[in-house]
mmCIF file of C-alpha atoms in Angstrom:
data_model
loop_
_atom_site.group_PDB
_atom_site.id
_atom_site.type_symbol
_atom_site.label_atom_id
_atom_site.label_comp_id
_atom_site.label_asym_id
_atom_site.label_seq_id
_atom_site.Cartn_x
_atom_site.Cartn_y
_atom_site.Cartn_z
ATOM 1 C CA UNK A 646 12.485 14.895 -20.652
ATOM 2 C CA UNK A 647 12.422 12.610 -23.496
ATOM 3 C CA UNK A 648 9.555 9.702 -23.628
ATOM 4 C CA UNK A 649 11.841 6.942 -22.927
ATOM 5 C CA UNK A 650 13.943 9.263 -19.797
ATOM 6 C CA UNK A 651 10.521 9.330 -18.749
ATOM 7 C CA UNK A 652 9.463 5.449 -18.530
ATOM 8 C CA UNK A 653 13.531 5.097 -17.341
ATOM 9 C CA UNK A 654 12.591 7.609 -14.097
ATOM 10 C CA UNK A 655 9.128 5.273 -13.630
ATOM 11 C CA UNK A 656 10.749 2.044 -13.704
ATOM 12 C CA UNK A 657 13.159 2.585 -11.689
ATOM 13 C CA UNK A 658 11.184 4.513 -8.756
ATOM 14 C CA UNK A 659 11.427 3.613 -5.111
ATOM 15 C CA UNK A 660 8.730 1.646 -3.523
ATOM 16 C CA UNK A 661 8.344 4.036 -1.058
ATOM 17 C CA UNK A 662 8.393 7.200 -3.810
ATOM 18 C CA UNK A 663 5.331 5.108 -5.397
ATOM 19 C CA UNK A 664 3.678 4.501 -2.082
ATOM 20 C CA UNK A 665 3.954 8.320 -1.730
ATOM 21 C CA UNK A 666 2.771 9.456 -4.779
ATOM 22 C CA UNK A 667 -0.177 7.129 -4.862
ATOM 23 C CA UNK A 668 -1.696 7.611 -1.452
ATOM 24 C CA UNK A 669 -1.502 11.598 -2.602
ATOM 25 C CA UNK A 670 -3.929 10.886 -5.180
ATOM 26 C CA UNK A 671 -7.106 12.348 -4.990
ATOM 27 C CA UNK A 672 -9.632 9.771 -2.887
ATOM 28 C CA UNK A 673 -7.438 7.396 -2.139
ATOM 29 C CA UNK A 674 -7.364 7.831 1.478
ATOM 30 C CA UNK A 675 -10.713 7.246 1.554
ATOM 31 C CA UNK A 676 -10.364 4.150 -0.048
ATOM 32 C CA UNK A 677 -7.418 3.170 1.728
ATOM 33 C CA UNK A 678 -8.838 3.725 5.111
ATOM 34 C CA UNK A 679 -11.836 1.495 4.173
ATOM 35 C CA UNK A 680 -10.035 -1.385 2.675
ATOM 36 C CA UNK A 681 -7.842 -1.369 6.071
ATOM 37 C CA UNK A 682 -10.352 -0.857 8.577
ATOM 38 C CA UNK A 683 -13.648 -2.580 7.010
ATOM 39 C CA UNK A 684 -12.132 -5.507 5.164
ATOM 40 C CA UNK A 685 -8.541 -5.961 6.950
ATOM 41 C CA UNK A 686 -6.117 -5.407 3.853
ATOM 42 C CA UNK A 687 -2.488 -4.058 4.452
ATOM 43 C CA UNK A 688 -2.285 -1.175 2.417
ATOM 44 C CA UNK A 689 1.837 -1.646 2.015
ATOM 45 C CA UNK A 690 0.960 -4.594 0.318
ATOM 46 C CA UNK A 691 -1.406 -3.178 -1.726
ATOM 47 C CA UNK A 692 0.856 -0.469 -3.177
ATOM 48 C CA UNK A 693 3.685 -3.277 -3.157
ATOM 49 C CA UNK A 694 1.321 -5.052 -5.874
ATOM 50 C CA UNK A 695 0.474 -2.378 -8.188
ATOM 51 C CA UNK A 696 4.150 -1.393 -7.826
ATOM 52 C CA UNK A 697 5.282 -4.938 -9.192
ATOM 53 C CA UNK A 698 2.211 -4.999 -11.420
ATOM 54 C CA UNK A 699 3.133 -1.981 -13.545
ATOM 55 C CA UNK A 700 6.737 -3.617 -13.749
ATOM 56 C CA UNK A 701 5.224 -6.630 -15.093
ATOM 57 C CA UNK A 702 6.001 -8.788 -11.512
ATOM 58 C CA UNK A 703 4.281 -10.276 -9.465
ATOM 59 C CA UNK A 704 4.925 -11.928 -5.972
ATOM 60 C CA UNK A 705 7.388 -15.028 -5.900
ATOM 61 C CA UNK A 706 4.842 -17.310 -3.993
ATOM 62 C CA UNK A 707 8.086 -19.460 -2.999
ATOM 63 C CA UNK A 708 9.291 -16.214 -0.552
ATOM 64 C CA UNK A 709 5.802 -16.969 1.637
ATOM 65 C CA UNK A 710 8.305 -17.259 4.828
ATOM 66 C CA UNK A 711 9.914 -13.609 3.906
ATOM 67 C CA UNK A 712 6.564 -12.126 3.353
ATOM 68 C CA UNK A 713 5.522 -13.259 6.671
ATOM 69 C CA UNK A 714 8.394 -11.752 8.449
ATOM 70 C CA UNK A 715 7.009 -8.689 6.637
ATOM 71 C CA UNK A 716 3.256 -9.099 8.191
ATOM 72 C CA UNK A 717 4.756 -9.960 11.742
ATOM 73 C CA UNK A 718 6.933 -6.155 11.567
ATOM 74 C CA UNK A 719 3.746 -5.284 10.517
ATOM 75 C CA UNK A 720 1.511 -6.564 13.449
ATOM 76 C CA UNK A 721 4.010 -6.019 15.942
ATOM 77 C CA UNK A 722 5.950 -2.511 15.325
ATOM 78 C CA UNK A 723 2.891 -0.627 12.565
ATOM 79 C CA UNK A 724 -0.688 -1.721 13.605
ATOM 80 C CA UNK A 725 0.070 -0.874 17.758
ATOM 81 C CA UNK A 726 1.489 2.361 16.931
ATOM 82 C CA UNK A 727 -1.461 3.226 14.548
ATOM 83 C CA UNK A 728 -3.841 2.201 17.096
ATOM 84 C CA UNK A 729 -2.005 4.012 19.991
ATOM 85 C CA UNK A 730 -2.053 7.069 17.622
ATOM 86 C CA UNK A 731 -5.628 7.288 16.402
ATOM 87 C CA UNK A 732 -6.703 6.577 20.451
ATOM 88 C CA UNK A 733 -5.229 9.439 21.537
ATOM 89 C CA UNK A 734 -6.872 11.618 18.760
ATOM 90 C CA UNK A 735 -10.113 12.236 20.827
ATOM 91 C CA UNK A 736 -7.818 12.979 23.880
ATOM 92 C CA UNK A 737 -5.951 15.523 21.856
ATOM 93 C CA UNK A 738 -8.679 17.473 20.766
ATOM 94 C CA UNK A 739 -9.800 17.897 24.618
ATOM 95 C CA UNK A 740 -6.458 18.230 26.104
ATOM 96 C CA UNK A 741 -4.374 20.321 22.988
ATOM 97 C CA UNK A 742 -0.903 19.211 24.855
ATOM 98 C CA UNK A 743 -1.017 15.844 23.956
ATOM 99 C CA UNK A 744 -0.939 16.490 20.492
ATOM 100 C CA UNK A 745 2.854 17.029 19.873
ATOM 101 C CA UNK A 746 2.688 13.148 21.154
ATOM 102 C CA UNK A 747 -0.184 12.402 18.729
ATOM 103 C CA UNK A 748 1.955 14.133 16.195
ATOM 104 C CA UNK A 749 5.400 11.914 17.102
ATOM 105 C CA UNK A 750 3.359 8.365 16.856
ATOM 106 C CA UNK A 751 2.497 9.626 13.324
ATOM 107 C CA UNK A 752 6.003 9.959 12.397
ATOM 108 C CA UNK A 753 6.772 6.713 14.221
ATOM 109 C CA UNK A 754 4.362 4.807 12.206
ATOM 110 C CA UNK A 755 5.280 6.398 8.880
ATOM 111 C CA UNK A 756 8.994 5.284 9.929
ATOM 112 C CA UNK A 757 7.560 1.912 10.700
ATOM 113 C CA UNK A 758 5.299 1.972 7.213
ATOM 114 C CA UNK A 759 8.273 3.023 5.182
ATOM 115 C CA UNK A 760 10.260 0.041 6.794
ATOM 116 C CA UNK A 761 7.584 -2.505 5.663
ATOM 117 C CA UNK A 762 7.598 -1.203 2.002
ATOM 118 C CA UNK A 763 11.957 -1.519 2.072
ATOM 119 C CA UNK A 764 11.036 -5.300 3.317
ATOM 120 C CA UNK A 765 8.609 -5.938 0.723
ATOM 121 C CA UNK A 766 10.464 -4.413 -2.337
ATOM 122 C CA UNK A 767 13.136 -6.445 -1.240
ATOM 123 C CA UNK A 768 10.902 -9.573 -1.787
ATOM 124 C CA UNK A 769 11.597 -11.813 -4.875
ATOM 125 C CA UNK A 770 9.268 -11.678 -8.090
ATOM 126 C CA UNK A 771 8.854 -13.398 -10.999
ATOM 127 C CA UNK A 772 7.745 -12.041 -14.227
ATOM 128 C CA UNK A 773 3.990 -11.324 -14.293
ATOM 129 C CA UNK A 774 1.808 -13.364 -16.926
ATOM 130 C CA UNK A 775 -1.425 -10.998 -17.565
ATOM 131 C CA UNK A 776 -0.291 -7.681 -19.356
ATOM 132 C CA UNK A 777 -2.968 -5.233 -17.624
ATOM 133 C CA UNK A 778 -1.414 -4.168 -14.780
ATOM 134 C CA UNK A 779 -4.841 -3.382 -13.058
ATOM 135 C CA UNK A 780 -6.223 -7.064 -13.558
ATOM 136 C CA UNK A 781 -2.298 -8.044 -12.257
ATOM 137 C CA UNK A 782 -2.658 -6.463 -9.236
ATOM 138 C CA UNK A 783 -6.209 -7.883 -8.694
ATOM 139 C CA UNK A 784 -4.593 -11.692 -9.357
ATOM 140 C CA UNK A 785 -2.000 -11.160 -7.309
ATOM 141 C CA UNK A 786 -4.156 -9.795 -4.400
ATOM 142 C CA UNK A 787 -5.717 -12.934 -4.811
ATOM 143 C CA UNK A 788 -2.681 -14.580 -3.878
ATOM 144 C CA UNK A 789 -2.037 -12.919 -1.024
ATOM 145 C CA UNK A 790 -5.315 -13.679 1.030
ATOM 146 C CA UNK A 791 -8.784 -15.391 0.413
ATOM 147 C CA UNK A 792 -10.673 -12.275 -1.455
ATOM 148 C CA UNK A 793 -14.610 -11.573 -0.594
ATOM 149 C CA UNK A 794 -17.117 -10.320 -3.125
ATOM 150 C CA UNK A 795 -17.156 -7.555 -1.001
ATOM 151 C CA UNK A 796 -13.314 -6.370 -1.390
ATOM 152 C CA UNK A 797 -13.540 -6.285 -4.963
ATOM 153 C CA UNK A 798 -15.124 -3.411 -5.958
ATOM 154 C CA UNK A 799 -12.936 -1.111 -3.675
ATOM 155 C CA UNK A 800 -9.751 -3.492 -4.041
ATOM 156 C CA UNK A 801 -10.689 -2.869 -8.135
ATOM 157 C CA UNK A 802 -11.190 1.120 -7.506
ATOM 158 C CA UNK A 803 -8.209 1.640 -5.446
ATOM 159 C CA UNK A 804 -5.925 -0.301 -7.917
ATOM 160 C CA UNK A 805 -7.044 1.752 -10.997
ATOM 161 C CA UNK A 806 -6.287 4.530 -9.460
ATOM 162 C CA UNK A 807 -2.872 3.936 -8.688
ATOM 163 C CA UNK A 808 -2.346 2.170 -12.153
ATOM 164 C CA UNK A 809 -3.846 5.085 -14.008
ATOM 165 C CA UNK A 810 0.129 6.188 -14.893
ATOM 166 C CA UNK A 811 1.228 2.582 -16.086
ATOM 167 C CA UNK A 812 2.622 2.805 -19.857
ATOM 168 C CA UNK A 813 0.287 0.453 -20.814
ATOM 169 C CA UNK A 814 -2.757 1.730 -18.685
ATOM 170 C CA UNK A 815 -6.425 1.490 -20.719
ATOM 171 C CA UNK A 816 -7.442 5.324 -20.370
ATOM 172 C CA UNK A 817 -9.671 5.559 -16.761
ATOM 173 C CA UNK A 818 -11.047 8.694 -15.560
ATOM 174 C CA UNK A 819 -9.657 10.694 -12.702
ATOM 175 C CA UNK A 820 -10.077 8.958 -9.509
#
């Protein structure tokens, strides 16, 4: 595959074939998990951002009744399934019948993920104005919530990982 076939086949990559190849990484469930759980972040929205940022986009701040319509699907149909799914992992280790069920909310919340990554890639952008696609994703985070000292460091970890593969990427080592 020739150079350019190959930036072609990157740029023009699903939202949801980034989200998977990302969250494969090495350590980034880790991070993931911690950025959800300890400092509230939507991980969709997180990959949606370095997905725009290594296309040189950024959220259209004008489509801020769209993107909630994404959070609400997100409240309402991902975060109860997720919940419903990790109570019953304690209960499936005791009772090993329930775990088919533990198995099918898993499924039902990857459904319900993959949906919320189709609603955000359908979101309009506008042409991003810093060329790094790493400190682009880390701007436009910032325009998506209030950031904390605290999620920076893991917000900045997570997003150099998945930017690692950007054409433009500053050489990083392995996550």
């Amino acid at each position: 595959m020739s150079a350019s076939a190959a930036t072609d086949s990157l740029w023009s990559d699903s939202l949801w074939s980034y989200a998977l190849d990302r969250y494969a990484r090495p350590n980034v469930e880790a991070e993931c998990l911690a950025l959800q759980d300890e400092h509230g972040w939507d991980i969709c929205e997180l990959l949606w951002v370095a997905w725009l940022s290594e296309r040189h986009q950024r959220p259209d701040p004008a489509a801020a009744d769209a993107l909630a319509e994404a959070r609400r699907w997100q409240r309402e149909m991902t975060v109860p399934l997720r919940e419903r799914r990790r109570a019953l992992k304690a209960e499936a280790h005791r009772r090993p019948q329930l775990e088919p069920l533990r198995q099918l909310l898993k499924q039902a919340e990857l459904q319900a993920e993959r949906e919320m990554l189709a609603r955000l890639e359908a979101l309009p952008t506008f042409v991003a104005e810093v060329n790094s696609p790493l400190e682009q994703a880390l701007v436009s985070c910032q325009t998506l919530r209030d950031m904390t000292a605290d999620d920076y460091p893991p917000l900045r970890r997570l997003l150099a990982c998945w930017t690692i593969d950007a054409p433009d990427a500053e050489p990083k080592p392995t996550c």
